[in-house]
Coordinates of C-alpha atoms in Angstrom, one line a residue:
M109 CA 1.9 -5.2 1.2
P110 CA 5.5 -4.1 3.4
S111 CA 8.0 -1.8 1.5
S112 CA 11.7 -2.7 2.1
G113 CA 12.3 0.8 2.2
G114 CA 13.5 1.6 -1.2
G115 CA 9.1 1.2 -1.6
A116 CA 9.2 -2.3 -3.4
P117 CA 7.2 -5.3 -1.7
L118 CA 9.1 -6.6 0.9
V119 CA 8.6 -11.2 -0.4
V120 CA 9.4 -14.1 2.0
D121 CA 10.0 -17.0 0.2
F122 CA 9.3 -19.7 2.7
G123 CA 10.5 -22.2 0.7
Q124 CA 13.9 -20.6 -1.7
M125 CA 15.0 -20.3 2.6
Q126 CA 14.5 -23.0 3.7
D127 CA 15.6 -24.6 0.5
A128 CA 19.0 -22.1 0.7
I129 CA 19.1 -23.5 4.6
A130 CA 19.0 -27.8 3.4
H131 CA 21.7 -26.0 1.1
M132 CA 24.2 -24.7 3.7
A133 CA 23.3 -28.1 6.4
S134 CA 24.2 -30.4 3.1
Y135 CA 27.8 -29.3 2.4
E136 CA 28.5 -28.3 6.0
R137 CA 28.2 -32.3 6.3
E138 CA 30.2 -32.6 3.3
V139 CA 32.5 -30.2 3.9
T140 CA 33.3 -31.6 8.1
S141 CA 33.4 -34.8 5.8
C142 CA 36.2 -34.2 3.0
L143 CA 38.4 -32.9 5.6
E144 CA 38.6 -35.9 7.9
D145 CA 39.4 -37.5 4.7
I146 CA 42.5 -35.5 3.4
D147 CA 43.3 -35.7 7.9
R148 CA 43.1 -39.8 7.5
T149 CA 45.4 -39.6 3.9
M150 CA 47.9 -37.8 4.9
A151 CA 47.8 -39.9 8.8
S152 CA 48.7 -42.1 6.7
L153 CA 51.2 -40.7 4.2
R154 CA 53.6 -39.5 7.1
Q155 CA 53.9 -42.4 8.7
S156 CA 56.3 -43.2 5.3
W157 CA 57.2 -39.6 4.2
H158 CA 59.9 -37.9 6.2
G159 CA 61.7 -34.8 5.9
E160 CA 62.0 -31.1 5.2
A161 CA 58.8 -31.7 2.3
S162 CA 56.5 -33.4 5.0
D163 CA 57.7 -30.8 7.8
A164 CA 55.9 -28.5 5.3
Q165 CA 53.0 -30.4 3.8
A166 CA 52.1 -30.5 7.5
Q167 CA 52.7 -26.9 8.1
A168 CA 50.6 -26.1 5.0
Q169 CA 48.0 -28.3 6.1
A170 CA 47.5 -27.1 9.4
Q171 CA 47.2 -24.0 8.1
W172 CA 44.4 -25.1 5.0
R173 CA 42.6 -26.3 7.8
E174 CA 42.5 -23.6 10.1
G175 CA 41.0 -21.8 7.0
A176 CA 38.4 -24.5 5.9
E177 CA 37.0 -24.7 10.3
Q178 CA 36.7 -20.8 9.6
M179 CA 34.6 -21.6 6.9
R180 CA 31.9 -24.2 8.3
E181 CA 32.2 -22.2 11.3
A182 CA 31.0 -19.2 9.2
L183 CA 28.9 -21.2 7.2
S184 CA 27.6 -22.4 10.4
Q185 CA 26.5 -19.0 11.9
L186 CA 25.1 -17.5 8.1
Q187 CA 23.1 -20.9 8.6
K188 CA 21.4 -19.5 12.0
I189 CA 21.0 -16.7 10.8
A190 CA 19.2 -17.6 7.7
Q191 CA 16.3 -20.4 10.6
T192 CA 16.4 -17.2 13.0
A193 CA 15.0 -15.4 9.9
R194 CA 13.0 -17.9 8.4
S195 CA 11.2 -18.3 12.2
N196 CA 10.9 -14.3 12.8
Y197 CA 9.1 -14.2 8.5
S198 CA 6.8 -17.1 9.6
D199 CA 5.9 -15.4 13.0
A200 CA 4.7 -12.5 11.4
V201 CA 2.8 -14.1 9.2
T202 CA 0.8 -15.6 11.0
K203 CA 0.5 -13.0 13.8
N204 CA -0.3 -10.8 10.6
S205 CA -3.3 -13.8 10.0
E206 CA -5.0 -14.0 13.4
M207 CA -4.9 -9.7 13.4
W208 CA -6.7 -9.9 10.1
D209 CA -9.3 -12.9 11.0
D210 CA -10.8 -11.5 14.2

């Protein structure tokens, strides 16, 4: 069995990797939906809410939204990395099996 560099064998659980990828995708959809709901609610509220408090809330929401978008983008990148890793490990297992079957 291949070593992970520390002497311990490297074990990849494809099911767990796929579950993590699916969980990331689900969470990304939930975050996107939540952001859309907040935007709709705040847009409706701002129609009747004016003054300094409204302006301060709009600025705070813009900063929060920017941070949430950065988090969503990072999660999306992590999901792509995990998908690539899963594919690479799967391909390696297939190639190794083919070598031993010949």
